[in-house]
CSV table of C-alpha atoms in Angstrom, one decimal:
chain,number,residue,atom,x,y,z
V,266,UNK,CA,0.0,0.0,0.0
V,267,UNK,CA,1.5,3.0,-1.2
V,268,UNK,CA,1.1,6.8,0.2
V,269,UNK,CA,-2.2,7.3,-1.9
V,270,UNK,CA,-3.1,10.5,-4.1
V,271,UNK,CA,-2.9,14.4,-2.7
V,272,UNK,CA,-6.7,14.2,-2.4
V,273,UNK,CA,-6.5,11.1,0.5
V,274,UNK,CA,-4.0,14.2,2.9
V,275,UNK,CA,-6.4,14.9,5.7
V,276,UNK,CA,-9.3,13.8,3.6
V,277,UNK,CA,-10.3,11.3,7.0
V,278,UNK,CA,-10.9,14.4,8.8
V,279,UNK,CA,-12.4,16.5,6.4
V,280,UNK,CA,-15.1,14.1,6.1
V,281,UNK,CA,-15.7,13.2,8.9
V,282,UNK,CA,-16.3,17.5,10.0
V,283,UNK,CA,-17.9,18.4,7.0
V,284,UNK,CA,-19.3,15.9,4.7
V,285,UNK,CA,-23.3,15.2,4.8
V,286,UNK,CA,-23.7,18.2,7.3
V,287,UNK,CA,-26.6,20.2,5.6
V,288,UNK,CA,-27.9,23.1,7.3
V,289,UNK,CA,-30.3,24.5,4.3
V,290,UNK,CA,-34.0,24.5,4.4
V,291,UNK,CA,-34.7,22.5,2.1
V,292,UNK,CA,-36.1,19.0,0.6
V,293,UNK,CA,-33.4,17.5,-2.1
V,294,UNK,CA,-33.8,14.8,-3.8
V,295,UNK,CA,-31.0,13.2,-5.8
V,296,UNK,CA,-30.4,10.1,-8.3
V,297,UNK,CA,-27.5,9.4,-10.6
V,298,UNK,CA,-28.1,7.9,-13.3
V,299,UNK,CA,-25.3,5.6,-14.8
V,300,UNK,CA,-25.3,8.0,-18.7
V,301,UNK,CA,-24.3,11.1,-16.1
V,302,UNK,CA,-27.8,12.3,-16.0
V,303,UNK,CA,-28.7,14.3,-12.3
V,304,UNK,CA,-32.5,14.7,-11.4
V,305,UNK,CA,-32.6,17.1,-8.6
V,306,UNK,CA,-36.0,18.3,-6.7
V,307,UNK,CA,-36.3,21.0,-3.9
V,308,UNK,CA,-39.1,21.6,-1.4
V,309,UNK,CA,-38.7,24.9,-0.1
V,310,UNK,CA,-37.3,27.1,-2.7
V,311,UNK,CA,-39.6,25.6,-5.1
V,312,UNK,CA,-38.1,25.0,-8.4
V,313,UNK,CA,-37.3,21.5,-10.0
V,314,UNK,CA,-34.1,20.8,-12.2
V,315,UNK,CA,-32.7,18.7,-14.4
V,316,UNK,CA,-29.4,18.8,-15.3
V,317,UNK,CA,-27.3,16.7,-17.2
V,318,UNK,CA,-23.3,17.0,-16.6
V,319,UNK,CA,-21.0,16.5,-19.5
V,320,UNK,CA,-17.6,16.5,-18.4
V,321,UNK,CA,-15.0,17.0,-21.1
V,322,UNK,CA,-12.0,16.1,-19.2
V,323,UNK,CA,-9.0,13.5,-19.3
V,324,UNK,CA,-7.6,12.0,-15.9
V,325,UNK,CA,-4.8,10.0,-15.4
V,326,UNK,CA,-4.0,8.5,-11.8
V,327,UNK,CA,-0.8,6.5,-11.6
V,328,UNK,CA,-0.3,4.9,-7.7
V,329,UNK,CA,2.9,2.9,-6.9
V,330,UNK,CA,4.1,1.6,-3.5
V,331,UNK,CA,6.3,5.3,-3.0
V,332,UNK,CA,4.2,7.4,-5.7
V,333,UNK,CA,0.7,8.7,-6.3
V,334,UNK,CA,0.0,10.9,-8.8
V,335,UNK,CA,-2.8,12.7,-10.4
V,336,UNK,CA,-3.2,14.6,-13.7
V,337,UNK,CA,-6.6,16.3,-15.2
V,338,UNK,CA,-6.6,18.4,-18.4
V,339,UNK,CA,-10.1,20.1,-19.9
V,340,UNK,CA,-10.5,18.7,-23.6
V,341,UNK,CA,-11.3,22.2,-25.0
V,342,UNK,CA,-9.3,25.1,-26.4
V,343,UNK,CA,-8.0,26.7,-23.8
V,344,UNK,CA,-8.2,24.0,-20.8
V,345,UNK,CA,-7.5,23.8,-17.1
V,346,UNK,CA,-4.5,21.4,-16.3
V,347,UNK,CA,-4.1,20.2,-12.9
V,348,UNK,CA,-1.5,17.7,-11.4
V,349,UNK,CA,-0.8,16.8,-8.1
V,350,UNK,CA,1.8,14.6,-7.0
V,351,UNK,CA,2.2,12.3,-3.4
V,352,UNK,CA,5.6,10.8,-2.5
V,353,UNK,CA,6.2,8.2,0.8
V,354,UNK,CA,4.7,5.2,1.6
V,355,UNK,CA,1.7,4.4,3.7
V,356,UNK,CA,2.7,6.0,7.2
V,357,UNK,CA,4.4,9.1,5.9
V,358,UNK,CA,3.2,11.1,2.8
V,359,UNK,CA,4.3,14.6,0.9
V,360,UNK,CA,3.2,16.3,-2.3
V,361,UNK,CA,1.4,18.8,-4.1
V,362,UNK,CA,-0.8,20.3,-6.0
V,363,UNK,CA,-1.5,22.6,-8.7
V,364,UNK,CA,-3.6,24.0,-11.9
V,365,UNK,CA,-2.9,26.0,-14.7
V,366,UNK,CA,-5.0,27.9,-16.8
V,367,UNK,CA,-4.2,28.0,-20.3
V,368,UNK,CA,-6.6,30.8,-21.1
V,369,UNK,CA,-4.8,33.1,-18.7
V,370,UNK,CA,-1.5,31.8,-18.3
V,371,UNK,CA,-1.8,32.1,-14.0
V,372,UNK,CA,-1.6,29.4,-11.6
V,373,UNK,CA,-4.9,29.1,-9.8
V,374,UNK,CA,-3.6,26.9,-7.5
V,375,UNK,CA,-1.0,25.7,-5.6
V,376,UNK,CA,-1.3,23.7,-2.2
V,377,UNK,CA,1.2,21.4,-0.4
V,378,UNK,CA,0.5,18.7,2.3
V,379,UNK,CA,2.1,16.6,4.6
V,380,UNK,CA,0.4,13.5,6.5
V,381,UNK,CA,1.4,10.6,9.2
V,382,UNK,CA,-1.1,7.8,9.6
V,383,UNK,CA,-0.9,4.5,11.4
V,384,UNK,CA,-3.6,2.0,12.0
V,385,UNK,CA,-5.6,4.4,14.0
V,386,UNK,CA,-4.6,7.7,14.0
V,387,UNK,CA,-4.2,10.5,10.7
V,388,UNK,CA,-2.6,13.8,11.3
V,389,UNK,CA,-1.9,16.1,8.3
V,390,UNK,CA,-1.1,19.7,7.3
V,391,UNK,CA,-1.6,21.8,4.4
V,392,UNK,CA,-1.3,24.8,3.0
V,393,UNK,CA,-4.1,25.8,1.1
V,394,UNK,CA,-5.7,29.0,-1.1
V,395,UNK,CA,-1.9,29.8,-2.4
V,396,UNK,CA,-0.4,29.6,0.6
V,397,UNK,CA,-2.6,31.8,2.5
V,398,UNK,CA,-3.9,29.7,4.7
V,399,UNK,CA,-2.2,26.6,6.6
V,400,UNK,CA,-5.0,23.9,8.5
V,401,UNK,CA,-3.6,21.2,10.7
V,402,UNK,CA,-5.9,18.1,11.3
V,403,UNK,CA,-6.3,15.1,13.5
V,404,UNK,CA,-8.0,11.7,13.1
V,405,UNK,CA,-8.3,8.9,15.7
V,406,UNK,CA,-10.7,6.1,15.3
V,407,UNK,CA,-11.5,5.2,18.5
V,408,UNK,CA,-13.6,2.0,18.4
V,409,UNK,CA,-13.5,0.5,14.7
V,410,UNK,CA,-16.6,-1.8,15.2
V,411,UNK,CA,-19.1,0.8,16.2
V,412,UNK,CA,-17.0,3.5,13.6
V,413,UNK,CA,-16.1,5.6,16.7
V,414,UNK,CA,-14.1,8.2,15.6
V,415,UNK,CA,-13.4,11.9,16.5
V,416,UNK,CA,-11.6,15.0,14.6
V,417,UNK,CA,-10.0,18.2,15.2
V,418,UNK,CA,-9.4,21.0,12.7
V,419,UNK,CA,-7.1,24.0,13.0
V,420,UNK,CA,-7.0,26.5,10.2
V,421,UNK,CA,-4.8,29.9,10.3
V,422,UNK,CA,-5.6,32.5,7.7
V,423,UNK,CA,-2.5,34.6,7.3
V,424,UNK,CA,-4.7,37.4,5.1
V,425,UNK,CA,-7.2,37.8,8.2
V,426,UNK,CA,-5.2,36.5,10.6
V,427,UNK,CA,-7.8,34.5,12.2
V,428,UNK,CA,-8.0,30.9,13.3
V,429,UNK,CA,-10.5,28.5,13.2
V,430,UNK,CA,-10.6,25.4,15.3
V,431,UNK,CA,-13.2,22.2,14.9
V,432,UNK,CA,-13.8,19.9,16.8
V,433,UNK,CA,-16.0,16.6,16.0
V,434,UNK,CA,-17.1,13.0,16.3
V,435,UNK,CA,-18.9,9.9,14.9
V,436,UNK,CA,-20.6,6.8,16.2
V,437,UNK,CA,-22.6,4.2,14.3
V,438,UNK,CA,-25.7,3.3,16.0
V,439,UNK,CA,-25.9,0.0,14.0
V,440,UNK,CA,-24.8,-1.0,10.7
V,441,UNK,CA,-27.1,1.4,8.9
V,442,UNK,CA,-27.2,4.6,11.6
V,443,UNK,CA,-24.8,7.1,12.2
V,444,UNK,CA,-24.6,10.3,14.2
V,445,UNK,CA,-22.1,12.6,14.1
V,446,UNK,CA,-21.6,15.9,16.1
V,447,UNK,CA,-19.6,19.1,15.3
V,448,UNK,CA,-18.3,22.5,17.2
V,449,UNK,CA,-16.1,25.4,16.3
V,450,UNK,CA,-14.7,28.5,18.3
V,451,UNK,CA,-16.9,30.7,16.6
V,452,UNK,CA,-20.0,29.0,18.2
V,453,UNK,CA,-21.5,27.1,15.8
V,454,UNK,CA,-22.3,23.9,16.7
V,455,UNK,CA,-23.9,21.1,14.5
V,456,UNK,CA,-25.5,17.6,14.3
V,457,UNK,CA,-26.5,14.9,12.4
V,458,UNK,CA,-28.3,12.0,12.2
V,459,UNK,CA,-27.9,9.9,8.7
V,460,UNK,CA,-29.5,6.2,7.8
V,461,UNK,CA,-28.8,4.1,4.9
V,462,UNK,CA,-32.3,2.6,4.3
V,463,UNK,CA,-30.9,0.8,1.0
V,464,UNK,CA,-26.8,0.1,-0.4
V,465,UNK,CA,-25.7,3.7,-1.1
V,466,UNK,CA,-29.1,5.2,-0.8
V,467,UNK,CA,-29.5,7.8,2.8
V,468,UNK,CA,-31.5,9.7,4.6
V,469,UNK,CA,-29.6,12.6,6.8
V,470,UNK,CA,-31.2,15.0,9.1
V,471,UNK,CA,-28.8,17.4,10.4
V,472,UNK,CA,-29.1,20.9,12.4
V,473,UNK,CA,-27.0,23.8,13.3
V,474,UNK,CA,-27.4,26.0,15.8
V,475,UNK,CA,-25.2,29.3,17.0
V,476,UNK,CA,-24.3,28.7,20.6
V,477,UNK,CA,-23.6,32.7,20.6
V,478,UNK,CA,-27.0,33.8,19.0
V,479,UNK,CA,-28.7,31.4,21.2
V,480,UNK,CA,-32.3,33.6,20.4
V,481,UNK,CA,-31.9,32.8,17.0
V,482,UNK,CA,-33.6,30.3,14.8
V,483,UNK,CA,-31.5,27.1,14.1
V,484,UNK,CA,-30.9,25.9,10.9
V,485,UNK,CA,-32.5,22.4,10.1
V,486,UNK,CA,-31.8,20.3,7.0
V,487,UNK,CA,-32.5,17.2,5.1
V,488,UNK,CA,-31.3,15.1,2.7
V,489,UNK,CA,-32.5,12.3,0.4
V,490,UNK,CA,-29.7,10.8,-1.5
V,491,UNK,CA,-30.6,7.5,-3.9
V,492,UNK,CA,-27.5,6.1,-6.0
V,493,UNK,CA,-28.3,3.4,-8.5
């Protein structure tokens, strides 16, 4: 097992404090369909969509027991180029990553990252937004049969010079329950509750409430994912 692709640095963490948190007002309802086709509904903004994604774009991923690397190019005139490149093996793990616009000749990004794991425990930093802003992470799964796990995020921003910590866990209820549980120094705290009524197909509930606004109204949303 090699050191993985510049997307898999801190990606543990990342998901596990953001991803499925949902804190709109609103009803979506989502199915891919396998020619690339996405039906999406809304209950609460009222308008219904149908959009189908066509995504002119070569990849290339090449992963070896030392190396990952990833390279993306637009197939259009004047496409957007991206390469990002991993080196180390599967406890210890460098690289970067960058695109380049062809139509303006600029660099729209440029990141770097760094990353230990071992069997239960993922720490990583970046540097992020052209180097303006470097986020430390931390990942420890806890109990690996229930999927106990809990996070912490630090992000500087050397532009604003402000910091942003988060802090969160998970826990699986049973095989087809999870909750998860979020808080950052700026108040916010957040929860969910997703269930996986059928393979790849879930139901999330998930709130968010400012802890230093107390009087105002929480936000509340919900999500109806099915995947073929």
């Amino acid at each position: 097992m090699g050191p993985g692709l510049y997307s898999d640095i801190g990606k543990k963490a990342r998901d596990l404090l953001y991803r499925d948190f949902q804190t709109d007002q609103k009803f979506t309802l989502t199915t891919y369909a396998s020619n690339g086709a996405i039906v999406q509904s809304r209950i609460g903004q009222l308008y219904f969509l149908l959009t189908v994604y066509l995504w002119l774009q070569a990849e290339l991923q090449y992963l070896h027991e030392y190396t990952g690397i990833s390279a993306s190019v637009g197939l259009n005139s004047k496409p957007l180029v991206n390469l990002s490149g991993v080196v180390g093996n599967k406890v210890v793990a460098v690289g970067a990553d960058v695109a380049y616009d062809t139509a303006t000749g600029n660099l729209t990004k440029y990141n770097a990252g760094f990353s230990v794991t071992n069997a239960d425990l993922i720490a990583a930093v970046t540097l992020n937004n052209k180097g303006d802003s470097l986020t430390g992470s931390y990942y420890h799964l806890v109990n690996a049969g229930n999927n106990t796990a809990v996070g912490a995020e630090m992000t500087h921003s050397f532009s604003s010079n402000q910091n942003t910590i988060t802090f969160g866990s998970q826990h699986a209820l049973d095989p087809s329950t999870t909750v998860k549980a979020r808080y950052n120094n700026h108040g916010l705290a957040s929860a969910l509750i997703q269930h996986e009524w059928r393979p790849k197909s879930f139901f999330t509930l998930s709130t968010e409430v400012d802890t230093k606004a107390i009087e105002k109204s929480s936000k509340v949303g919900v999500s109806l994912v099915l995947k073929p």
